[in-house]
Coordinates of C-alpha atoms and ligand atoms in Angstrom, one line a residue:
N1 CA 0.0 0.0 0.0
S2 CA 1.7 3.2 -1.2
P3 CA 1.0 6.3 0.9
D4 CA 2.3 8.5 -2.0
S5 CA 0.0 7.4 -4.7
N6 CA -3.3 8.1 -3.0
G7 CA -2.6 11.6 -1.9
M8 CA -2.1 10.8 1.8
T9 CA 0.8 12.4 3.7
P10 CA 3.7 9.9 3.6
E11 CA 4.8 8.6 7.0
L12 CA 8.1 9.3 8.7
E13 CA 9.9 5.9 8.8
K14 CA 13.2 6.9 10.4
A15 CA 15.4 9.9 11.2
G16 CA 18.9 10.2 12.5
L17 CA 22.5 11.3 12.1
L18 CA 24.8 9.5 9.6
N19 CA 28.1 10.3 7.9
K20 CA 27.4 10.8 4.3
T21 CA 29.4 11.4 1.1
K22 CA 28.2 11.5 -2.5
I23 CA 30.6 9.6 -4.7
A24 CA 28.9 9.8 -8.1
E25 CA 26.5 12.2 -9.9
G26 CA 24.8 10.8 -13.0
G27 CA 27.4 8.0 -13.2
R28 CA 30.3 10.5 -13.1
K29 CA 32.7 9.9 -10.2
L30 CA 33.0 12.7 -7.5
R31 CA 35.6 13.4 -5.0
K32 CA 34.6 12.2 -1.5
N33 CA 33.6 14.8 1.0
W34 CA 32.3 13.2 4.2
N35 CA 29.9 15.2 6.3
L36 CA 27.6 14.5 9.2
S37 CA 24.0 14.6 7.8
W38 CA 20.6 14.5 9.4
V39 CA 18.9 11.8 7.4
V40 CA 15.1 11.4 7.2
L41 CA 13.3 8.5 5.5
V42 CA 9.7 9.5 4.5
G43 CA 7.6 7.5 2.1
N44 CA 9.7 6.8 -1.0
S45 CA 12.3 9.4 -0.3
L46 CA 15.5 9.6 1.7
M47 CA 16.3 13.3 2.6
F48 CA 19.5 14.8 3.7
F49 CA 19.6 17.9 5.9
K50 CA 22.7 20.0 6.6
D51 CA 21.5 22.4 9.2
P52 CA 21.8 21.0 12.7
K53 CA 18.7 23.1 13.7
T54 CA 16.6 20.9 11.5
Q55 CA 17.4 17.9 13.5
N56 CA 14.0 16.8 14.6
S57 CA 11.4 14.5 13.3
D58 CA 9.4 17.3 11.8
S59 CA 12.2 18.6 9.6
W60 CA 10.8 17.1 6.4
K61 CA 7.3 18.6 6.8
P62 CA 6.2 21.6 4.6
G63 CA 7.1 24.9 6.2
N64 CA 10.4 23.6 7.7
S65 CA 13.8 24.0 6.1
C66 CA 14.5 22.3 2.8
P67 CA 16.6 19.2 2.5
E68 CA 20.1 19.7 1.1
S69 CA 19.2 16.8 -1.2
S70 CA 16.6 14.1 -1.6
V71 CA 16.8 10.6 -3.1
D72 CA 14.0 8.8 -4.8
L73 CA 14.3 5.1 -3.6
R74 CA 12.3 3.7 -6.5
G75 CA 14.6 1.4 -8.5
A76 CA 17.6 2.2 -6.2
Q77 CA 20.2 -0.3 -5.2
L78 CA 21.7 -0.9 -1.8
Q79 CA 24.9 -2.8 -0.9
W80 CA 27.5 -3.0 1.8
A81 CA 30.6 -1.3 0.6
N82 CA 33.3 -1.5 3.2
E83 CA 35.9 -1.9 0.4
L84 CA 35.0 1.7 -0.7
S85 CA 36.2 3.4 2.5
S86 CA 38.7 3.2 5.3
K87 CA 35.7 3.7 7.6
K88 CA 33.8 0.8 9.0
N89 CA 30.0 0.2 8.6
V90 CA 29.7 1.7 5.1
F91 CA 26.9 1.0 2.6
K92 CA 26.4 2.4 -0.9
L93 CA 23.1 3.6 -2.2
R94 CA 22.7 4.0 -6.0
T95 CA 19.7 5.7 -7.5
V96 CA 18.3 5.0 -11.0
T97 CA 19.7 8.3 -12.1
G98 CA 23.3 7.1 -11.3
N99 CA 23.8 9.1 -8.2
E100 CA 25.8 7.2 -5.6
F101 CA 26.1 7.9 -1.9
L102 CA 28.0 6.3 0.9
L103 CA 26.4 6.3 4.4
Q104 CA 28.3 5.4 7.5
S105 CA 27.9 5.1 11.3
D106 CA 30.5 3.9 13.9
T107 CA 27.6 2.2 15.7
D108 CA 26.9 -1.2 14.2
S109 CA 23.2 -1.4 15.3
V110 CA 22.5 2.1 13.8
I111 CA 23.9 1.3 10.4
R112 CA 22.2 -2.1 10.3
E113 CA 18.8 -0.5 11.1
W114 CA 19.2 2.0 8.3
Y115 CA 20.3 -0.6 5.8
S116 CA 17.4 -2.8 6.7
I117 CA 14.7 -0.1 6.6
I118 CA 16.0 1.4 3.3
Q119 CA 16.1 -2.1 1.7
K120 CA 12.5 -2.6 2.9
V121 CA 11.3 0.5 1.1
I122 CA 13.2 -0.4 -2.1
D123 CA 11.7 -3.9 -2.0
R124 CA 8.2 -2.5 -1.5
L125 CA 8.6 -0.2 -4.5
D126 CA 9.9 -3.0 -6.6
K127 CA 6.7 -4.9 -6.0
E128 CA 4.4 -2.1 -7.1
Ligands
I3P201 C1 40.0 11.7 1.0 C2 39.5 11.7 2.5 C3 38.4 10.7 2.7 C4 38.9 9.3 2.2 C5 39.4 9.3 0.8 C6 40.5 10.3 0.6 O1 41.0 12.6 0.9 O2 40.6 11.4 3.3 O3 38.0 10.7 4.0 O4 37.8 8.5 2.2 O5 39.8 8.0 0.5 O6 40.8 10.4 -0.8 P1 40.8 14.2 0.6 O7 40.2 14.8 1.8 O8 42.2 14.7 0.2 O9 39.9 14.3 -0.6 P2 37.4 7.4 3.4 O10 37.4 8.2 4.7 O11 36.1 6.8 3.1 O12 38.5 6.4 3.4 P3 39.7 7.3 -0.9 O13 40.3 8.2 -2.0 O14 40.4 6.0 -0.7 O15 38.2 7.1 -1.2

């Protein structure tokens, strides 16, 4: 059941702080630039916020500050990618448009929860 397609407000699935770097844009490789990001998963979108003041679970709602970037999870691919970084607990998210992000947390349980909930959303969209 997709909350987006019937006009209902999508639900907040998860929000929290992760280290993030974009490593490709439209298939073109980028130089890594790791930053702490407030990450919000709502409906089919993963949103990244820069401003620490936006770090609450309402930050994605209309009227609040805009995300730095937003990723459509439809058709996206997720994989563990510890070989792509000297950091531990790294996974890579690739969008259909060829944008690639690495996400990381030093806390094992935190990164596992994010991996699993993002994969769940991707799987749900694949079945639609
Ligand atoms: C990069 C920076 C990154 C590092 C990256 C370096 O150097 O140290 O943190 O990625 O390694 O190139 P610079 O600041 O000069 O751009 P990790 O922390 O993920 O290892 P890489 O080139 O092996 O990806």
